[in-house]
């Protein structure tokens, strides 16, 4: 019951009632990625007449965070490739890193040196900087 209420009253936790109804009526499951995100397209792969291309969408496993989509699925979602990774063996390029979620706003976020949120001490000023003064 708790999970159902979360889905009813929050849009950022996976599916909403509208998305669930739309998906059950018009959607066709295409596949799942390693994070548990489920990918859909219009049933039968039909082209949407209002858009001029096939609708594709994802129902996230957890918070709706686009950075949690792996590279192969990202290409399919954005119509860069026609065949989803579930129908062919996707091999990432050597320069592609594994997908990582966006950690901004979390305790694991990147903190550069000198940040007031980092534990280390800020380096002392060296005196090699002159502040701008108006008219000067």
Short mmCIF file of N, CA and C in Angstrom, two decimals:
data_model
loop_
_atom_site.label_atom_id
_atom_site.label_comp_id
_atom_site.label_asym_id
_atom_site.label_seq_id
_atom_site.Cartn_x
_atom_site.Cartn_y
_atom_site.Cartn_z
N UNK A 1 0.83 -1.19 0.00
CA UNK A 1 0.00 0.00 0.00
C UNK A 1 0.88 1.26 0.00
N UNK A 2 1.97 1.19 0.77
CA UNK A 2 2.87 2.34 0.85
C UNK A 2 3.45 2.68 -0.53
N UNK A 3 3.92 1.64 -1.24
CA UNK A 3 4.49 1.87 -2.57
C UNK A 3 3.46 2.45 -3.53
N UNK A 4 2.24 1.97 -3.45
CA UNK A 4 1.17 2.49 -4.31
C UNK A 4 0.94 3.98 -4.03
N UNK A 5 0.89 4.38 -2.77
CA UNK A 5 0.69 5.79 -2.43
C UNK A 5 1.87 6.65 -2.87
N UNK A 6 3.06 6.11 -2.79
CA UNK A 6 4.24 6.85 -3.26
C UNK A 6 4.11 7.13 -4.75
N UNK A 7 3.68 6.12 -5.51
CA UNK A 7 3.52 6.31 -6.96
C UNK A 7 2.37 7.26 -7.28
N UNK A 8 1.34 7.28 -6.47
CA UNK A 8 0.20 8.16 -6.72
C UNK A 8 0.58 9.62 -6.48
N UNK A 9 1.33 9.89 -5.41
CA UNK A 9 1.57 11.27 -5.00
C UNK A 9 2.93 11.83 -5.37
N UNK A 10 3.82 11.04 -5.96
CA UNK A 10 5.13 11.56 -6.38
C UNK A 10 5.40 11.17 -7.81
N UNK A 11 5.92 12.08 -8.59
CA UNK A 11 6.25 11.80 -9.99
C UNK A 11 7.69 11.36 -10.16
N UNK A 12 8.52 11.56 -9.18
CA UNK A 12 9.95 11.30 -9.35
C UNK A 12 10.35 9.88 -8.90
N UNK A 13 9.44 9.09 -8.41
CA UNK A 13 9.74 7.73 -7.97
C UNK A 13 9.15 6.71 -8.93
N UNK A 14 9.81 6.48 -10.05
CA UNK A 14 9.34 5.47 -10.99
C UNK A 14 8.15 5.95 -11.80
N UNK A 15 7.06 5.22 -11.77
CA UNK A 15 5.89 5.52 -12.59
C UNK A 15 4.84 6.30 -11.81
N UNK A 16 3.99 6.99 -12.55
CA UNK A 16 2.80 7.61 -11.99
C UNK A 16 1.59 6.83 -12.51
N UNK A 17 0.42 7.12 -12.01
CA UNK A 17 -0.79 6.43 -12.46
C UNK A 17 -0.99 6.66 -13.95
N UNK A 18 -0.82 7.89 -14.41
CA UNK A 18 -0.99 8.19 -15.83
C UNK A 18 0.00 7.43 -16.70
N UNK A 19 1.26 7.37 -16.27
CA UNK A 19 2.27 6.64 -17.02
C UNK A 19 1.96 5.15 -17.04
N UNK A 20 1.51 4.63 -15.92
CA UNK A 20 1.18 3.20 -15.84
C UNK A 20 0.01 2.86 -16.77
N UNK A 21 -1.03 3.70 -16.79
CA UNK A 21 -2.18 3.46 -17.66
C UNK A 21 -1.78 3.59 -19.13
N UNK A 22 -1.03 4.64 -19.48
CA UNK A 22 -0.58 4.84 -20.86
C UNK A 22 0.27 3.66 -21.32
N UNK A 23 1.18 3.22 -20.47
CA UNK A 23 2.07 2.12 -20.81
C UNK A 23 1.29 0.82 -21.00
N UNK A 24 0.34 0.55 -20.14
CA UNK A 24 -0.43 -0.69 -20.27
C UNK A 24 -1.33 -0.68 -21.50
N UNK A 25 -1.78 0.49 -21.92
CA UNK A 25 -2.67 0.58 -23.08
C UNK A 25 -1.93 0.67 -24.41
N UNK A 26 -0.87 1.47 -24.47
CA UNK A 26 -0.20 1.75 -25.73
C UNK A 26 1.23 1.25 -25.81
N UNK A 27 1.80 0.79 -24.70
CA UNK A 27 3.21 0.46 -24.67
C UNK A 27 3.54 -0.99 -24.93
N UNK A 28 4.77 -1.19 -25.35
CA UNK A 28 5.32 -2.52 -25.59
C UNK A 28 6.69 -2.55 -24.90
N UNK A 29 6.87 -3.49 -24.00
CA UNK A 29 8.13 -3.59 -23.27
C UNK A 29 9.25 -4.01 -24.23
N UNK A 30 10.35 -3.28 -24.18
CA UNK A 30 11.47 -3.55 -25.08
C UNK A 30 12.60 -4.25 -24.33
N UNK A 31 12.87 -3.82 -23.10
CA UNK A 31 13.95 -4.43 -22.35
C UNK A 31 14.21 -3.75 -21.03
N UNK A 32 15.21 -4.27 -20.33
CA UNK A 32 15.61 -3.76 -19.01
C UNK A 32 17.12 -3.61 -19.00
N UNK A 33 17.60 -2.57 -18.31
CA UNK A 33 19.05 -2.40 -18.20
C UNK A 33 19.55 -2.95 -16.87
N UNK A 34 20.85 -2.80 -16.64
CA UNK A 34 21.45 -3.35 -15.42
C UNK A 34 21.02 -2.64 -14.14
N UNK A 35 20.42 -1.46 -14.26
CA UNK A 35 19.94 -0.73 -13.08
C UNK A 35 18.48 -1.03 -12.76
N UNK A 36 17.82 -1.84 -13.59
CA UNK A 36 16.42 -2.18 -13.37
C UNK A 36 15.45 -1.23 -14.06
N UNK A 37 15.95 -0.26 -14.83
CA UNK A 37 15.07 0.63 -15.60
C UNK A 37 14.43 -0.18 -16.72
N UNK A 38 13.14 0.05 -16.98
CA UNK A 38 12.42 -0.70 -18.00
C UNK A 38 12.09 0.24 -19.16
N UNK A 39 12.36 -0.21 -20.39
CA UNK A 39 12.21 0.62 -21.58
C UNK A 39 11.02 0.15 -22.41
N UNK A 40 10.27 1.12 -22.96
CA UNK A 40 9.07 0.84 -23.72
C UNK A 40 9.08 1.62 -25.03
N UNK A 41 8.24 1.17 -25.97
CA UNK A 41 7.97 1.90 -27.21
C UNK A 41 6.50 1.69 -27.53
N UNK A 42 5.99 2.46 -28.49
CA UNK A 42 4.60 2.29 -28.88
C UNK A 42 4.39 0.87 -29.39
N UNK A 43 3.24 0.31 -29.04
CA UNK A 43 2.94 -1.08 -29.39
C UNK A 43 3.07 -1.31 -30.89
N UNK A 44 3.79 -2.35 -31.25
CA UNK A 44 4.00 -2.70 -32.64
C UNK A 44 5.05 -1.84 -33.32
N UNK A 45 5.68 -0.93 -32.60
CA UNK A 45 6.68 -0.05 -33.18
C UNK A 45 6.08 1.00 -34.11
N UNK A 46 4.80 1.31 -33.91
CA UNK A 46 4.13 2.28 -34.77
C UNK A 46 4.74 3.67 -34.63
N UNK A 47 4.67 4.41 -35.72
CA UNK A 47 5.12 5.80 -35.72
C UNK A 47 3.96 6.67 -35.25
N UNK A 48 4.22 7.53 -34.29
CA UNK A 48 3.20 8.44 -33.78
C UNK A 48 2.94 9.52 -34.83
N UNK A 49 1.68 9.67 -35.31
CA UNK A 49 1.42 10.64 -36.37
C UNK A 49 1.65 12.09 -35.94
N UNK A 50 1.49 12.39 -34.66
CA UNK A 50 1.71 13.78 -34.22
C UNK A 50 3.19 14.12 -34.11
N UNK A 51 4.03 13.12 -33.83
CA UNK A 51 5.46 13.36 -33.69
C UNK A 51 6.24 13.07 -34.97
N UNK A 52 5.77 12.10 -35.74
CA UNK A 52 6.49 11.70 -36.94
C UNK A 52 7.56 10.65 -36.69
N UNK A 53 7.63 10.14 -35.46
CA UNK A 53 8.56 9.06 -35.12
C UNK A 53 7.97 8.23 -34.00
N UNK A 54 8.61 7.13 -33.71
CA UNK A 54 8.16 6.20 -32.68
C UNK A 54 8.38 6.79 -31.29
N UNK A 55 7.37 6.68 -30.43
CA UNK A 55 7.54 7.11 -29.04
C UNK A 55 8.35 6.07 -28.27
N UNK A 56 9.27 6.53 -27.47
CA UNK A 56 10.08 5.65 -26.62
C UNK A 56 10.16 6.28 -25.25
N UNK A 57 10.03 5.47 -24.20
CA UNK A 57 10.11 6.01 -22.85
C UNK A 57 10.67 4.97 -21.90
N UNK A 58 11.05 5.45 -20.73
CA UNK A 58 11.65 4.60 -19.70
C UNK A 58 10.88 4.80 -18.41
N UNK A 59 10.71 3.73 -17.67
CA UNK A 59 10.19 3.80 -16.31
C UNK A 59 11.37 3.44 -15.41
N UNK A 60 11.80 4.43 -14.65
CA UNK A 60 13.01 4.29 -13.83
C UNK A 60 12.76 3.38 -12.63
N UNK A 61 13.79 2.69 -12.24
CA UNK A 61 13.77 1.89 -11.02
C UNK A 61 14.31 2.79 -9.91
N UNK A 62 13.44 3.53 -9.27
CA UNK A 62 13.85 4.50 -8.26
C UNK A 62 13.63 5.91 -8.77
N UNK A 63 14.41 6.87 -8.27
CA UNK A 63 14.22 8.27 -8.68
C UNK A 63 14.43 8.47 -10.18
N UNK A 64 13.65 9.36 -10.76
CA UNK A 64 13.77 9.67 -12.18
C UNK A 64 15.04 10.49 -12.40
N UNK A 65 16.10 9.82 -12.80
CA UNK A 65 17.40 10.46 -13.00
C UNK A 65 17.95 10.00 -14.34
N UNK A 66 17.97 10.91 -15.31
CA UNK A 66 18.38 10.56 -16.67
C UNK A 66 19.82 10.06 -16.75
N UNK A 67 20.66 10.45 -15.82
CA UNK A 67 22.06 10.00 -15.87
C UNK A 67 22.20 8.53 -15.51
N UNK A 68 21.10 7.88 -15.10
CA UNK A 68 21.18 6.45 -14.77
C UNK A 68 20.88 5.56 -15.99
N UNK A 69 20.76 6.16 -17.18
CA UNK A 69 20.55 5.38 -18.40
C UNK A 69 21.91 5.05 -19.01
N UNK A 70 22.22 3.76 -19.23
CA UNK A 70 23.50 3.39 -19.84
C UNK A 70 23.61 3.87 -21.29
N UNK A 71 24.81 3.89 -21.82
CA UNK A 71 25.09 4.46 -23.13
C UNK A 71 24.29 3.80 -24.25
N UNK A 72 24.20 2.48 -24.26
CA UNK A 72 23.46 1.80 -25.32
C UNK A 72 22.00 2.17 -25.34
N UNK A 73 21.38 2.21 -24.17
CA UNK A 73 19.97 2.59 -24.09
C UNK A 73 19.78 4.06 -24.37
N UNK A 74 20.75 4.89 -24.02
CA UNK A 74 20.67 6.32 -24.31
C UNK A 74 20.58 6.55 -25.81
N UNK A 75 21.40 5.84 -26.57
CA UNK A 75 21.37 5.96 -28.03
C UNK A 75 20.03 5.55 -28.60
N UNK A 76 19.43 4.50 -28.06
CA UNK A 76 18.12 4.05 -28.55
C UNK A 76 17.03 5.03 -28.17
N UNK A 77 17.06 5.52 -26.93
CA UNK A 77 16.03 6.47 -26.46
C UNK A 77 16.02 7.75 -27.30
N UNK A 78 17.18 8.18 -27.75
CA UNK A 78 17.29 9.43 -28.50
C UNK A 78 17.33 9.20 -30.01
N UNK A 79 16.86 8.03 -30.43
CA UNK A 79 16.72 7.70 -31.86
C UNK A 79 18.04 7.78 -32.62
N UNK A 80 19.15 7.52 -31.96
CA UNK A 80 20.45 7.45 -32.64
C UNK A 80 20.62 6.10 -33.32
N UNK A 81 19.99 5.07 -32.75
CA UNK A 81 20.00 3.73 -33.32
C UNK A 81 18.57 3.21 -33.33
N UNK A 82 18.24 2.35 -34.28
CA UNK A 82 16.89 1.82 -34.39
C UNK A 82 16.68 0.55 -33.58
N UNK A 83 17.75 -0.21 -33.35
CA UNK A 83 17.64 -1.48 -32.65
C UNK A 83 18.03 -1.30 -31.19
N UNK A 84 17.14 -1.65 -30.26
CA UNK A 84 17.49 -1.51 -28.84
C UNK A 84 18.56 -2.52 -28.42
N UNK A 85 19.31 -2.22 -27.37
CA UNK A 85 20.36 -3.14 -26.92
C UNK A 85 19.84 -4.52 -26.53
N UNK A 86 18.55 -4.65 -26.20
CA UNK A 86 18.01 -5.95 -25.84
C UNK A 86 17.87 -6.87 -27.06
N UNK A 87 17.82 -6.30 -28.26
CA UNK A 87 17.67 -7.10 -29.48
C UNK A 87 19.01 -7.35 -30.18
N UNK A 88 20.04 -6.73 -29.75
CA UNK A 88 21.37 -6.97 -30.29
C UNK A 88 22.37 -6.86 -29.15
N UNK A 89 23.52 -7.45 -29.31
CA UNK A 89 24.53 -7.37 -28.27
C UNK A 89 25.27 -6.04 -28.40
N UNK A 90 25.01 -5.14 -27.45
CA UNK A 90 25.68 -3.84 -27.47
C UNK A 90 27.05 -3.97 -26.82
N UNK A 91 28.07 -3.52 -27.54
CA UNK A 91 29.43 -3.52 -27.01
C UNK A 91 29.87 -2.06 -26.90
N UNK A 92 30.11 -1.57 -25.67
CA UNK A 92 30.53 -0.18 -25.53
C UNK A 92 31.89 0.07 -26.17
N UNK A 93 32.08 1.28 -26.63
CA UNK A 93 33.38 1.67 -27.20
C UNK A 93 34.42 1.68 -26.09
N UNK A 94 35.69 1.55 -26.43
CA UNK A 94 36.73 1.52 -25.38
C UNK A 94 36.78 2.79 -24.53
N UNK A 95 36.37 3.93 -25.09
CA UNK A 95 36.45 5.19 -24.36
C UNK A 95 35.20 5.45 -23.52
N UNK A 96 34.16 4.61 -23.64
CA UNK A 96 32.94 4.82 -22.87
C UNK A 96 33.09 4.24 -21.47
N UNK A 97 32.77 5.05 -20.48
CA UNK A 97 32.82 4.61 -19.09
C UNK A 97 31.46 4.05 -18.68
N UNK A 98 31.42 3.22 -17.66
CA UNK A 98 30.12 2.73 -17.18
C UNK A 98 29.26 3.90 -16.69
N UNK A 99 27.95 3.75 -16.83
CA UNK A 99 27.03 4.80 -16.40
C UNK A 99 27.12 5.01 -14.90
N UNK A 100 27.11 6.27 -14.49
CA UNK A 100 27.12 6.62 -13.08
C UNK A 100 26.01 7.63 -12.83
N UNK A 101 25.31 7.52 -11.72
CA UNK A 101 24.26 8.49 -11.45
C UNK A 101 24.84 9.87 -11.12
N UNK A 102 24.04 10.88 -11.32
CA UNK A 102 24.44 12.25 -10.98
C UNK A 102 24.42 12.38 -9.46
N UNK A 103 25.54 12.69 -8.87
CA UNK A 103 25.65 12.76 -7.41
C UNK A 103 25.55 14.17 -6.85
N UNK A 104 25.22 15.14 -7.70
CA UNK A 104 25.09 16.51 -7.24
C UNK A 104 24.04 16.60 -6.14
N UNK A 105 24.36 17.29 -5.06
CA UNK A 105 23.43 17.45 -3.96
C UNK A 105 23.45 16.32 -2.96
N UNK A 106 24.30 15.35 -3.16
CA UNK A 106 24.42 14.23 -2.22
C UNK A 106 25.75 14.33 -1.48
N UNK A 107 25.91 13.60 -0.39
CA UNK A 107 27.20 13.62 0.31
C UNK A 107 28.36 13.11 -0.54
N UNK A 108 28.08 12.32 -1.58
CA UNK A 108 29.13 11.77 -2.43
C UNK A 108 29.47 12.68 -3.61
N UNK A 109 28.95 13.89 -3.63
CA UNK A 109 29.21 14.82 -4.73
C UNK A 109 30.68 15.24 -4.76
N UNK A 110 31.15 15.62 -5.94
CA UNK A 110 32.54 16.07 -6.09
C UNK A 110 32.74 17.38 -5.35
N UNK A 111 33.79 17.46 -4.59
CA UNK A 111 34.15 18.68 -3.86
C UNK A 111 35.57 19.05 -4.25
N UNK A 112 35.76 20.11 -5.05
CA UNK A 112 37.11 20.49 -5.46
C UNK A 112 37.90 21.04 -4.29
N UNK A 113 39.21 21.07 -4.46
CA UNK A 113 40.03 21.64 -3.39
C UNK A 113 39.70 23.11 -3.24
N UNK A 114 39.59 23.56 -2.03
CA UNK A 114 39.22 24.94 -1.76
C UNK A 114 37.74 25.11 -1.49
N UNK A 115 36.95 24.08 -1.69
CA UNK A 115 35.52 24.16 -1.42
C UNK A 115 35.28 24.26 0.08
N UNK A 116 34.33 25.06 0.49
CA UNK A 116 34.03 25.17 1.92
C UNK A 116 33.33 23.91 2.43
N UNK A 117 32.85 23.06 1.52
CA UNK A 117 32.21 21.81 1.93
C UNK A 117 33.18 20.65 2.04
N UNK A 118 34.43 20.87 1.64
CA UNK A 118 35.43 19.81 1.73
C UNK A 118 36.08 19.87 3.11
N UNK A 119 36.52 18.72 3.58
CA UNK A 119 37.10 18.65 4.92
C UNK A 119 38.47 19.31 5.02
N UNK A 120 39.21 19.33 3.92
CA UNK A 120 40.57 19.86 3.96
C UNK A 120 40.55 21.38 4.13
N UNK A 121 41.70 21.92 4.55
CA UNK A 121 41.84 23.36 4.72
C UNK A 121 42.07 24.02 3.37
N UNK A 122 41.55 25.19 3.21
CA UNK A 122 41.75 25.95 1.99
C UNK A 122 43.18 26.48 1.97
N UNK A 123 43.86 26.44 0.81
CA UNK A 123 45.24 26.95 0.77
C UNK A 123 45.27 28.46 1.03
N UNK A 124 46.33 28.89 1.64
CA UNK A 124 46.48 30.31 1.95
C UNK A 124 46.67 31.12 0.67
N UNK A 125 46.21 32.38 0.70
CA UNK A 125 46.37 33.27 -0.46
C UNK A 125 47.85 33.56 -0.68
N UNK A 126 48.25 33.61 -1.94
CA UNK A 126 49.67 33.80 -2.25
C UNK A 126 50.01 35.25 -2.55
N UNK A 127 49.01 36.09 -2.75
CA UNK A 127 49.30 37.50 -3.02
C UNK A 127 49.54 37.79 -4.48
N UNK A 128 49.32 36.83 -5.37
CA UNK A 128 49.56 37.04 -6.80
C UNK A 128 48.29 37.49 -7.54
N UNK A 129 47.30 37.93 -6.79
CA UNK A 129 46.03 38.32 -7.40
C UNK A 129 45.69 39.74 -6.94
N UNK A 130 45.36 40.60 -7.92
CA UNK A 130 44.92 41.96 -7.59
C UNK A 130 43.42 42.05 -7.90
N UNK A 131 42.66 42.42 -6.90
CA UNK A 131 41.22 42.54 -7.10
C UNK A 131 40.89 43.73 -7.99
N UNK A 132 39.85 43.59 -8.78
CA UNK A 132 39.39 44.66 -9.66
C UNK A 132 38.71 45.72 -8.83
N UNK A 133 39.00 46.98 -9.13
CA UNK A 133 38.32 48.09 -8.48
C UNK A 133 37.71 48.97 -9.55
N UNK A 134 36.49 49.43 -9.37
CA UNK A 134 35.86 50.25 -10.40
C UNK A 134 36.61 51.56 -10.59
N UNK A 135 36.79 51.95 -11.85
CA UNK A 135 37.45 53.21 -12.17
C UNK A 135 38.95 53.18 -11.94
N UNK A 136 39.51 52.05 -11.61
CA UNK A 136 40.92 52.02 -11.28
C UNK A 136 41.73 51.34 -12.23
#
